[in-house]
Short mmCIF file of C-alpha atoms in Angstrom, two decimals:
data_model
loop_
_atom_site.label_atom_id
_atom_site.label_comp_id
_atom_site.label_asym_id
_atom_site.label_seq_id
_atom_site.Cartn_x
_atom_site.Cartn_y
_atom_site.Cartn_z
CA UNK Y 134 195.99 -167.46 175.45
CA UNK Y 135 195.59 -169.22 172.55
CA UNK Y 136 196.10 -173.27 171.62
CA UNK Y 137 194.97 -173.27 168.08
CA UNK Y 138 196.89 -176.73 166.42
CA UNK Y 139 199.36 -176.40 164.67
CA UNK Y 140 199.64 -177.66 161.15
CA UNK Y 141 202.22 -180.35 162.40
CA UNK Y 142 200.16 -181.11 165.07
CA UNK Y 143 197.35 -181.45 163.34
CA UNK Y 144 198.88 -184.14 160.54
CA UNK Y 145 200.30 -186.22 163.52
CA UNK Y 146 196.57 -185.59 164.91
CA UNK Y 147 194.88 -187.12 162.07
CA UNK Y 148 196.91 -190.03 161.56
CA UNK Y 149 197.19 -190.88 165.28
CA UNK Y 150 193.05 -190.97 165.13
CA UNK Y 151 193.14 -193.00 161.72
CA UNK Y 152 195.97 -195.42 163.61
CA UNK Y 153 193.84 -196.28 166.45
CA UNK Y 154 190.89 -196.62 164.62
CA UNK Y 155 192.50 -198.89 162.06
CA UNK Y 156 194.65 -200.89 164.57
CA UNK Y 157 193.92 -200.30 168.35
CA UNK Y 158 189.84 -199.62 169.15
CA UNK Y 159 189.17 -203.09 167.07
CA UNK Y 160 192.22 -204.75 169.08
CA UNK Y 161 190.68 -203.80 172.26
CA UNK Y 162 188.69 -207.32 173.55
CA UNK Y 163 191.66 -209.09 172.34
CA UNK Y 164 194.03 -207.67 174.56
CA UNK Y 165 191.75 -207.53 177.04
CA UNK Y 166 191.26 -211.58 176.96
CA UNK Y 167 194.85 -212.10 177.07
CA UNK Y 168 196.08 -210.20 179.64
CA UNK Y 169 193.44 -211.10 182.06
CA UNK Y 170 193.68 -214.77 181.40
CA UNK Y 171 195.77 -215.75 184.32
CA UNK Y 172 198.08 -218.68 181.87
CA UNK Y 173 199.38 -215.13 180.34
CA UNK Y 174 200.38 -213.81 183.86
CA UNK Y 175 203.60 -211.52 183.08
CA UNK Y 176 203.36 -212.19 179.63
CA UNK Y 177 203.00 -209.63 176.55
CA UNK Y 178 200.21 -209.72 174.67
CA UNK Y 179 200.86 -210.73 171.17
CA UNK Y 180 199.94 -208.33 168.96
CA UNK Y 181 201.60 -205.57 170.90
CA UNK Y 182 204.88 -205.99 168.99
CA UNK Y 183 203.62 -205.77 165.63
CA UNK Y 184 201.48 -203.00 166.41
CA UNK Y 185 204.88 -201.17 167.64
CA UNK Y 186 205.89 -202.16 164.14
CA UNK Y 187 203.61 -200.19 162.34
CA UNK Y 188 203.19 -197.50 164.88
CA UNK Y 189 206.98 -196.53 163.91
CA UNK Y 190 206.79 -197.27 160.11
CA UNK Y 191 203.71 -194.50 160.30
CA UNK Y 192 205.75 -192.21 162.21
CA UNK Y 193 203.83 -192.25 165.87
CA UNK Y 194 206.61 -193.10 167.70
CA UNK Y 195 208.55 -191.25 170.95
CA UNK Y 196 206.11 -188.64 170.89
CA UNK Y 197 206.49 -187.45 173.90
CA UNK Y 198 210.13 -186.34 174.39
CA UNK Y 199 210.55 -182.62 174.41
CA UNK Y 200 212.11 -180.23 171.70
CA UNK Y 201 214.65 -179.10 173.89
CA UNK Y 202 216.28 -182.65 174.33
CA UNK Y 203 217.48 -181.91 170.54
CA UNK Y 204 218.42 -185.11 168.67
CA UNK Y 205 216.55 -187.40 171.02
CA UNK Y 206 213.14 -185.91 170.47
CA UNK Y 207 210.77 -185.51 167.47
CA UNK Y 208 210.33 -181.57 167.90
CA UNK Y 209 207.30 -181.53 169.51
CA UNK Y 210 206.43 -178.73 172.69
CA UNK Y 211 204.47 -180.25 175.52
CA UNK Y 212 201.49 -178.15 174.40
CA UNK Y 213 201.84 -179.82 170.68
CA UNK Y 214 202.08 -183.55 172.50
CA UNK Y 215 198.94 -182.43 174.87
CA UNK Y 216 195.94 -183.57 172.14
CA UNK Y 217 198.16 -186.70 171.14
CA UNK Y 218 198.05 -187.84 174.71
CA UNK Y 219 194.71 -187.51 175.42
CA UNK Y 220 194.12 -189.90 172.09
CA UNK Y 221 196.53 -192.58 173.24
CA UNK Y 222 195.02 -192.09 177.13
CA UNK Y 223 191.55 -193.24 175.05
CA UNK Y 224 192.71 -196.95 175.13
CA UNK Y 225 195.26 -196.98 177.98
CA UNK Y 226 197.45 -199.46 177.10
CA UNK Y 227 197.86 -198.12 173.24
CA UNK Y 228 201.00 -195.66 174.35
CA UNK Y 229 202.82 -198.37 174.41
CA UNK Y 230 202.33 -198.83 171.03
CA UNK Y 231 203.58 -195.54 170.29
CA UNK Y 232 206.93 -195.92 173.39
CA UNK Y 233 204.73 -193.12 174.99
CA UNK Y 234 203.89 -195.21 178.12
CA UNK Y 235 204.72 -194.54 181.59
CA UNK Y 236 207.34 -195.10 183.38
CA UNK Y 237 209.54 -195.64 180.83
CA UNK Y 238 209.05 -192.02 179.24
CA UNK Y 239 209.64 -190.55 182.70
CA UNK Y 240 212.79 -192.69 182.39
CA UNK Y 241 213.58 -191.55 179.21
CA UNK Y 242 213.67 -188.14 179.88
CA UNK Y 243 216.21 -188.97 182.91
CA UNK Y 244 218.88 -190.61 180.72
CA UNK Y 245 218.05 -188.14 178.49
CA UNK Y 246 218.73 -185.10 180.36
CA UNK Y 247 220.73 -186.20 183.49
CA UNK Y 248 222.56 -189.47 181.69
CA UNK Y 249 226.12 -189.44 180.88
CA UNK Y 250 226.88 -190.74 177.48
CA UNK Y 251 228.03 -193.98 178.20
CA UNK Y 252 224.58 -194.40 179.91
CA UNK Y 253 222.65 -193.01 176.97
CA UNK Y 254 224.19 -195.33 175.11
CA UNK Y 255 223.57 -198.64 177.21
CA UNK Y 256 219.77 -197.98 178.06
CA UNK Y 257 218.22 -194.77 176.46
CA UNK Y 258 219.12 -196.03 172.77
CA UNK Y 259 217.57 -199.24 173.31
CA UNK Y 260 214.03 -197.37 175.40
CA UNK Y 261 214.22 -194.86 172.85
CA UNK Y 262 214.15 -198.11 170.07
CA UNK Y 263 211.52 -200.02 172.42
CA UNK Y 264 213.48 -203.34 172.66
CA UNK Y 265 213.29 -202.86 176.68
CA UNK Y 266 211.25 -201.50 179.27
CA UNK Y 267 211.91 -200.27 182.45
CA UNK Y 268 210.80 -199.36 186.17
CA UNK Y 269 210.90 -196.68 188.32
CA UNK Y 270 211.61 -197.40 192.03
CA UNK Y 271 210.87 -195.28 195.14
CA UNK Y 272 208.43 -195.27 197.06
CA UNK Y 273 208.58 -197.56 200.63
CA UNK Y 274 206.52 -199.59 202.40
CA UNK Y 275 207.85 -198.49 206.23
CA UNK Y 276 207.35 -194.88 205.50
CA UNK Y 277 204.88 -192.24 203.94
CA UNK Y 278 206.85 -192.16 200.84
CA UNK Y 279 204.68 -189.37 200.12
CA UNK Y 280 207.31 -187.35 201.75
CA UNK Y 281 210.17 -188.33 199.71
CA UNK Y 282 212.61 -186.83 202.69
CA UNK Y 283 211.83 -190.38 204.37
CA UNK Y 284 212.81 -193.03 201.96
CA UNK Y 285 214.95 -195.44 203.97
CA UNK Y 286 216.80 -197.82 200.95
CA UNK Y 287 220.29 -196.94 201.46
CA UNK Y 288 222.91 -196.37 198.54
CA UNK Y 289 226.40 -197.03 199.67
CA UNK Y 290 229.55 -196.26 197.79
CA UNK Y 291 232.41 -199.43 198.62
CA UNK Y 292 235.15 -199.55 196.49
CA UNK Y 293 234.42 -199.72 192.81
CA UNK Y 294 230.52 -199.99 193.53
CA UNK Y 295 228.26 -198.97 195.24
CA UNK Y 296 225.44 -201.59 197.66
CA UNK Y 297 221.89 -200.56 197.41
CA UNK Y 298 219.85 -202.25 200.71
CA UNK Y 299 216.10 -201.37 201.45
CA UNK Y 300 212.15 -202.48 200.46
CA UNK Y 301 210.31 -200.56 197.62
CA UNK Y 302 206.70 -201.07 196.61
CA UNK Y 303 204.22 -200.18 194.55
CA UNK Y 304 206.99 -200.43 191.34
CA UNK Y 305 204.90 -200.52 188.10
CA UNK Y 306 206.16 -202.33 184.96
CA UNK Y 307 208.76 -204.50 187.40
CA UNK Y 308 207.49 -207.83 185.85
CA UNK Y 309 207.25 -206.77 182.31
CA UNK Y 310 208.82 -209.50 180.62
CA UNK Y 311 211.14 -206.93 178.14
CA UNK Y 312 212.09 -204.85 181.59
CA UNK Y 313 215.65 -204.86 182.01
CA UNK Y 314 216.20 -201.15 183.60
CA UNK Y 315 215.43 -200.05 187.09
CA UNK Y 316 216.12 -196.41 188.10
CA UNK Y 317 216.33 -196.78 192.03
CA UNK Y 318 216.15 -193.48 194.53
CA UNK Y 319 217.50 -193.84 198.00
CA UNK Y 320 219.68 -192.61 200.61
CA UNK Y 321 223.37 -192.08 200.50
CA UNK Y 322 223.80 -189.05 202.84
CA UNK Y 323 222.74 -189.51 206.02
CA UNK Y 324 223.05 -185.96 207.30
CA UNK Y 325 223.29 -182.66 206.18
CA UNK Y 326 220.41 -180.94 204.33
CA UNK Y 327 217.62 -183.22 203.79
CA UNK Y 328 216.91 -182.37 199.90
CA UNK Y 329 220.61 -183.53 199.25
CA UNK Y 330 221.09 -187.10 200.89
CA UNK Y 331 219.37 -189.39 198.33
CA UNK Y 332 220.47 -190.17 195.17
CA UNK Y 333 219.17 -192.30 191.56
CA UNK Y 334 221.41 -194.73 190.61
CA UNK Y 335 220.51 -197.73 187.64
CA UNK Y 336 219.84 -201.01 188.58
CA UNK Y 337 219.72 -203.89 185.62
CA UNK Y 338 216.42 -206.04 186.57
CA UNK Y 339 218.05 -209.30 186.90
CA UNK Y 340 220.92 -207.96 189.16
CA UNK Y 341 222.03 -210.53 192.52
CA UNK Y 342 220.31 -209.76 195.41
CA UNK Y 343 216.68 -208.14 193.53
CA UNK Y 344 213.96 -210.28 195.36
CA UNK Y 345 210.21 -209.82 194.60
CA UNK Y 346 208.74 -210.17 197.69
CA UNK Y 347 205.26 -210.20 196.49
CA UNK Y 348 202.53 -208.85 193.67
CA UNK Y 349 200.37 -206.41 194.58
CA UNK Y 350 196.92 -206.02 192.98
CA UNK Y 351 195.27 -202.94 192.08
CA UNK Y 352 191.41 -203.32 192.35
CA UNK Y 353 191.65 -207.06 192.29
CA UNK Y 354 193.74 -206.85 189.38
CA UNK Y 355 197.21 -207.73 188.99
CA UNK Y 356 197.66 -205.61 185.70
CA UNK Y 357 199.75 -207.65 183.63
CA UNK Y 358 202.38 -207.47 182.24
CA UNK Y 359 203.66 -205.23 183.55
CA UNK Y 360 202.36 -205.49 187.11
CA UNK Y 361 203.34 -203.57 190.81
CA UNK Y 362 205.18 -205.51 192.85
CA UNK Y 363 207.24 -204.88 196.33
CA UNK Y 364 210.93 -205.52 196.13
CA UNK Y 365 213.82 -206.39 198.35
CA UNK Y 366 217.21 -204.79 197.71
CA UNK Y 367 220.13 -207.33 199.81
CA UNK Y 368 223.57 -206.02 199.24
CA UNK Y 369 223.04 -205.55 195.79
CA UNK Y 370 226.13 -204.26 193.85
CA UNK Y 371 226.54 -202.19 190.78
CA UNK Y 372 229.35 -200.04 189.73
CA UNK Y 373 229.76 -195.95 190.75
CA UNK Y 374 229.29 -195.18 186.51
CA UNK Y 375 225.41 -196.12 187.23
CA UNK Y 376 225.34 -193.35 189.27
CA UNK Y 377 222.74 -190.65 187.51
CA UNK Y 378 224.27 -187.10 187.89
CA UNK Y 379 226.12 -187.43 191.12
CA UNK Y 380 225.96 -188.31 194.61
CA UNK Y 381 222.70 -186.52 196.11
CA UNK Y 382 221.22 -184.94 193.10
CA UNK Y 383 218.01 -187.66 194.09
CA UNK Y 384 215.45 -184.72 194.14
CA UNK Y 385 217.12 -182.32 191.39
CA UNK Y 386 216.40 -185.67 189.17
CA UNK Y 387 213.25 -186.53 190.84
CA UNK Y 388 211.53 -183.07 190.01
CA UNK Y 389 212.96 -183.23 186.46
CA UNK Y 390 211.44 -186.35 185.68
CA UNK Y 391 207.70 -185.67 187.90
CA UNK Y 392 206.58 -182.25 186.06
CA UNK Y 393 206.41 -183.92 182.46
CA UNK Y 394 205.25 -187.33 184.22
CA UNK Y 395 202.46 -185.64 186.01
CA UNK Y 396 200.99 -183.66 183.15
CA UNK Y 397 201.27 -187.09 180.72
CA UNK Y 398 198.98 -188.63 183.31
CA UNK Y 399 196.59 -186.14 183.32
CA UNK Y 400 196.08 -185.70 179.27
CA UNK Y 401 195.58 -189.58 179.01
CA UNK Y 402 193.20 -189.21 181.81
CA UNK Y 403 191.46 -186.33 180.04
CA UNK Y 404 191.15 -188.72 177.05
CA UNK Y 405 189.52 -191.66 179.51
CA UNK Y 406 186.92 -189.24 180.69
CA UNK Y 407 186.20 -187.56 176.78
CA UNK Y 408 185.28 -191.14 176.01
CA UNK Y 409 183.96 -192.09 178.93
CA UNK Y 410 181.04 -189.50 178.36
CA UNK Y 411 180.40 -190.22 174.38
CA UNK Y 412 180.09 -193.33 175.78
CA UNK Y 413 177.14 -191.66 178.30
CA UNK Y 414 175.69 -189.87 175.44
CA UNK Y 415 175.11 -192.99 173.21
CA UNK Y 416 174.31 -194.80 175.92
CA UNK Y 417 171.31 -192.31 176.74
CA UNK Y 418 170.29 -192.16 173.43
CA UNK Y 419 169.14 -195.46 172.64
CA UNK Y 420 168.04 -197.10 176.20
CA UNK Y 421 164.57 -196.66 176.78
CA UNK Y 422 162.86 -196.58 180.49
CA UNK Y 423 159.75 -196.16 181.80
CA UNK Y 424 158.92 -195.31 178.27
CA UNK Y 425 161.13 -192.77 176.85
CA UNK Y 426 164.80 -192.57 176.40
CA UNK Y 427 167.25 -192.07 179.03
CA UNK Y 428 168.33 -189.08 176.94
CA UNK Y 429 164.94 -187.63 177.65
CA UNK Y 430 165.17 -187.88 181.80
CA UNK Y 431 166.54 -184.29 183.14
CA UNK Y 432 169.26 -185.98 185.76
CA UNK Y 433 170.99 -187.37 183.03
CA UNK Y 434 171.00 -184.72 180.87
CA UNK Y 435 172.25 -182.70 183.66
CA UNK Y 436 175.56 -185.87 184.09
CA UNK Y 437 176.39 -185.74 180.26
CA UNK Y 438 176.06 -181.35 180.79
CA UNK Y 439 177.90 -181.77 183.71
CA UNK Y 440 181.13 -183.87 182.40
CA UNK Y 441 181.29 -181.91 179.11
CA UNK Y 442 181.89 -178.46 181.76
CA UNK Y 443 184.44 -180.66 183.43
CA UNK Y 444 186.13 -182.34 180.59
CA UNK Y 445 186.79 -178.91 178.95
CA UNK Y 446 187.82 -177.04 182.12
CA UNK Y 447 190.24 -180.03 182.93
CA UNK Y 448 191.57 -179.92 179.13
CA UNK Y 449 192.07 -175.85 179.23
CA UNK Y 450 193.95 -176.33 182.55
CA UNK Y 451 196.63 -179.03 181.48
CA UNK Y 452 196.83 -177.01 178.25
CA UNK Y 453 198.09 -173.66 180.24
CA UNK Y 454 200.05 -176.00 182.12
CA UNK Y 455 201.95 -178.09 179.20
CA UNK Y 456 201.81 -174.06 177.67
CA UNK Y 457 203.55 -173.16 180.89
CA UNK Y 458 206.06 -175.44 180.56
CA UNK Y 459 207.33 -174.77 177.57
CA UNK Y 460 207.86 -171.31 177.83
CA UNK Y 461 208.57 -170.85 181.68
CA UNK Y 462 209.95 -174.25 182.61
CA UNK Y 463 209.14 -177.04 184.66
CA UNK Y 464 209.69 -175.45 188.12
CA UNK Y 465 207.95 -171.69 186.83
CA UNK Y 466 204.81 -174.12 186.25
CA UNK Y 467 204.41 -175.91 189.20
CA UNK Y 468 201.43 -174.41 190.12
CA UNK Y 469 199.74 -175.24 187.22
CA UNK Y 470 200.93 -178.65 187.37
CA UNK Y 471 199.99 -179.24 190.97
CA UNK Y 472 196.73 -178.03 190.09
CA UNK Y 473 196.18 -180.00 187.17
CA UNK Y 474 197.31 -182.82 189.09
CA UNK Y 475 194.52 -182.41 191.31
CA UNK Y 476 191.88 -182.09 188.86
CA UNK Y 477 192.42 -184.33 186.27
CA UNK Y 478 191.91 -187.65 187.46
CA UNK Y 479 189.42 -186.67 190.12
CA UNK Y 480 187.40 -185.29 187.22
CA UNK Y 481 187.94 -188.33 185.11
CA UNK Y 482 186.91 -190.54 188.52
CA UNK Y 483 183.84 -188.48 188.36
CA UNK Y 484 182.83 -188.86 184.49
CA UNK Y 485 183.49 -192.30 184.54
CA UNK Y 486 181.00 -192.85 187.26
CA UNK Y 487 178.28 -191.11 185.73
CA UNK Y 488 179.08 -193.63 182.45
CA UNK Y 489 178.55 -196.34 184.88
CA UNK Y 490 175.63 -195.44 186.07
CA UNK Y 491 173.81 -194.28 183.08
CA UNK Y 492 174.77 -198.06 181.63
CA UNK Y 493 173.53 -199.86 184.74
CA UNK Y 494 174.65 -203.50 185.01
CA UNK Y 495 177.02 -203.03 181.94
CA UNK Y 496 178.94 -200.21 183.40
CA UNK Y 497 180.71 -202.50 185.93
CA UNK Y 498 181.38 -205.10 183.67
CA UNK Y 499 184.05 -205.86 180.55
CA UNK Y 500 181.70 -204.53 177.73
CA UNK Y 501 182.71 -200.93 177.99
CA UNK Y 502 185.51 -199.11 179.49
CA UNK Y 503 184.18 -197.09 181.79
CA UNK Y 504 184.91 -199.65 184.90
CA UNK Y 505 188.54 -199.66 184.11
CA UNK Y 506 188.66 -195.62 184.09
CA UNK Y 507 187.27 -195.37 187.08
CA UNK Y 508 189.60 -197.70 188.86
CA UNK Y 509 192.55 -196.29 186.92
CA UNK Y 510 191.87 -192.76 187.94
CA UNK Y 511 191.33 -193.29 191.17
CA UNK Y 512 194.52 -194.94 191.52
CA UNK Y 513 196.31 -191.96 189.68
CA UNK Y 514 194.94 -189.57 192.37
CA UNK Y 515 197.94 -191.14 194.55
CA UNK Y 516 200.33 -192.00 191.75
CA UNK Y 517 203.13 -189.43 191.44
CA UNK Y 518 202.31 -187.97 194.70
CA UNK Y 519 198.97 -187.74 196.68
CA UNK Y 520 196.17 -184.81 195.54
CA UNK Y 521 196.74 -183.84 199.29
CA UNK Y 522 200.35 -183.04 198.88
CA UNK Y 523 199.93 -181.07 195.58
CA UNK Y 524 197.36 -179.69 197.43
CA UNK Y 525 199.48 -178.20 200.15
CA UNK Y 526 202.71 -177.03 198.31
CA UNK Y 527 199.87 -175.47 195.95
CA UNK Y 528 197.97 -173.64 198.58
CA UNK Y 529 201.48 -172.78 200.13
CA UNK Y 530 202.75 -171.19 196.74
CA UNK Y 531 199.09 -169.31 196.43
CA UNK Y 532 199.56 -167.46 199.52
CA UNK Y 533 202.98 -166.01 199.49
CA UNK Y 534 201.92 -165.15 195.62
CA UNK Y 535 199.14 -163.34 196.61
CA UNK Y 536 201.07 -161.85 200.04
CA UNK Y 537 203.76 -160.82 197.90
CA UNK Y 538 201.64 -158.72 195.22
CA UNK Y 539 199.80 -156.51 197.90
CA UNK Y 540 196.93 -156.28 195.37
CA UNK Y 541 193.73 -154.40 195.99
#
């Protein structure tokens, strides 16, 4: 197998590096003031907009959206996108600047391949632009959402609409001020077989009867603006045409929109632990202990060895995997996406713990951004579905592969 760049990918490669050195690495304490001064709570950060500006002028913009969604995407392969997300996972926040940024790419690639015209129209033109945001809601607070079987919100068709009741939680991006799109998965069957009673319908943000309930913190942080919050769904109304697909097609959407969503989080998570350990290596270079360099003590050689193996193992995988899906599809590469799943952001975790320790006091703080990696990853090993789960169904595809073959 073979993932030499192509010469495409390699211009957009260049000048994505040259962007973010220019405009996002020197931005970096700035927007890191802002947002956690608690006067900006739910507010955007001002230099995110023109930064968008120029992002698009240079030509970085909607990366991510696969060749075969034709006129909606730039041309580029998930493999080609792979490197350009692990730059823009460097600085998490900066894939906004590019409208690469979960969930509204995940999103994206609903309308775009499951929307009906009239609702590509309404909301994908204006994501695709990135003049709005949006959220994506599912998981539940009274059951192990996990499962996806269990989700409880109820989707009811009545006359020319249909009314959405339930509690969701954990929904990213919900207080974003520019977030005017919720795609909402619940129940509208309540028998038959259990992978066709829920459905995804669209739910405008400031629709009657949306009630944040509360905002839940992440680490002690609230990560605004965009935030998670738990919301409360009372008879809210909104016509059958924001109905995605039809009636029960929740988990034919649902697994359309994970595979690509999964394997974005775990090349931006790639890029947090690539930096996280040239951040170990300088850092070992020029602190001196108990006279001589840290670079000089064997257990921390043996960390920066260590990550390197790890990094590059974790970068081959999700680039068979993004390779996978390309050529075999989404559901042919689940097992390559489960797995990658699993190791990414553990490994990440992992580098970005050595970086903290090998910087001592400063690890934990502000002045580097190895703190924030480690949190981040650690909350990614549940986003999208637990490591256990992709655990399981992985394991469970292993063995009737390896049943099945009979091999010697």
């Amino acid at each position: 197998m073979h993932f030499e760049h192509t010469d495409k990918v390699k211009d957009l490669l260049a000048r994505l590096e040259a962007f973010m050195d220019e405009h996002v690495y020197p931005a970096e304490q700035d927007y890191y003031n802002f947002v956690h001064d608690q006067q900006n709570l739910w507010a955007e950060w001002p230099g995110m907009e023109p930064l968008k500006e120029k992002a698009r002028a240079a030509g970085l913009w909607n990366l991510f959206l696969p060749h075969e969604y034709g006129a909606w995407s730039p041309g580029l392969t998930n493999l080609e996108y792979a490197p350009l997300a692990e730059v823009m996972g460097r600085v998490p926040w900066s894939s906004q600047v590019f409208n690469c940024s979960a969930p509204d790419t995940g999103n994206m690639e609903v309308l775009a391949k499951f929307g009906s015209p009239e609702q590509q129209e309404r909301w994908l033109r204006p994501l695709l632009e990135g003049t709005i945001r949006s959220a994506y809601v599912m998981t539940e607070p009274q059951v192990a959402s996990s499962d996806a079987t269990n989700l409880e919100l109820s989707i009811i068709p009545d006359g020319d609409d249909y009314v959405i009741n339930g509690r969701k939680w954990w929904i990213s991006n919900a207080m974003h001020p520019r977030c005017e799109l919720m795609i909402v998965m619940g129940k509208t069957f309540f028998d038959g077989p259990r992978h066709s009673q829920h459905s995804q319908i669209l739910v405008p943000r400031n629709t009657p009867g949306v009630t944040v309930v509360r905002h839940l913190k992440v680490f002690g942080s609230h990560n605004s603006p965009g935030g998670e919050v738990e919301l409360r769904f009372d008879n809210v109304r909104v016509p059958r045409a924001n109905m995605v697909l039809g009636e029960g097609c929740g988990f034919e959407i649902a697994q359309g929109r994970l595979g690509p969503g999964r394997i974005h989080h775990c090349m931006r998570s790639i890029g947090q632990a690539q930096r996280a350990l040239e951040w170990m290596a300088r850092r070992a270079d020029s602190r001196v202990a108990f006279g001589k360099k840290l670079a000089d003590q064997s257990s921390v050689r043996q960390d920066v060895a260590r990550s390197f193996c790890q990094v590059e193992m974790a970068r081959l995988l999700t680039l068979k995997a993004a390779d996978a899906m390309d050529r075999k599809g989404n559901k042919e590469a689940r097992d390559l996406i489960a797995a990658i799943k699993v190791v990414a952001p553990s490994m990440a975790q992992q580098v970005a713990d050595r970086a903290i320790q090998v910087h001592g006091g400063m690890g934990v703080s502000e002045d580097g951004p190895m703190a924030y990696f480690f949190t981040l990853n650690r909350y990614v090993r549940l986003t999208d579905g637990p490591e256990e789960v992709h655990m399981s169904q992985l394991g469970k595809l292993k063995i009737a592969e390896y049943v099945a073959s009979n091999a010697r």
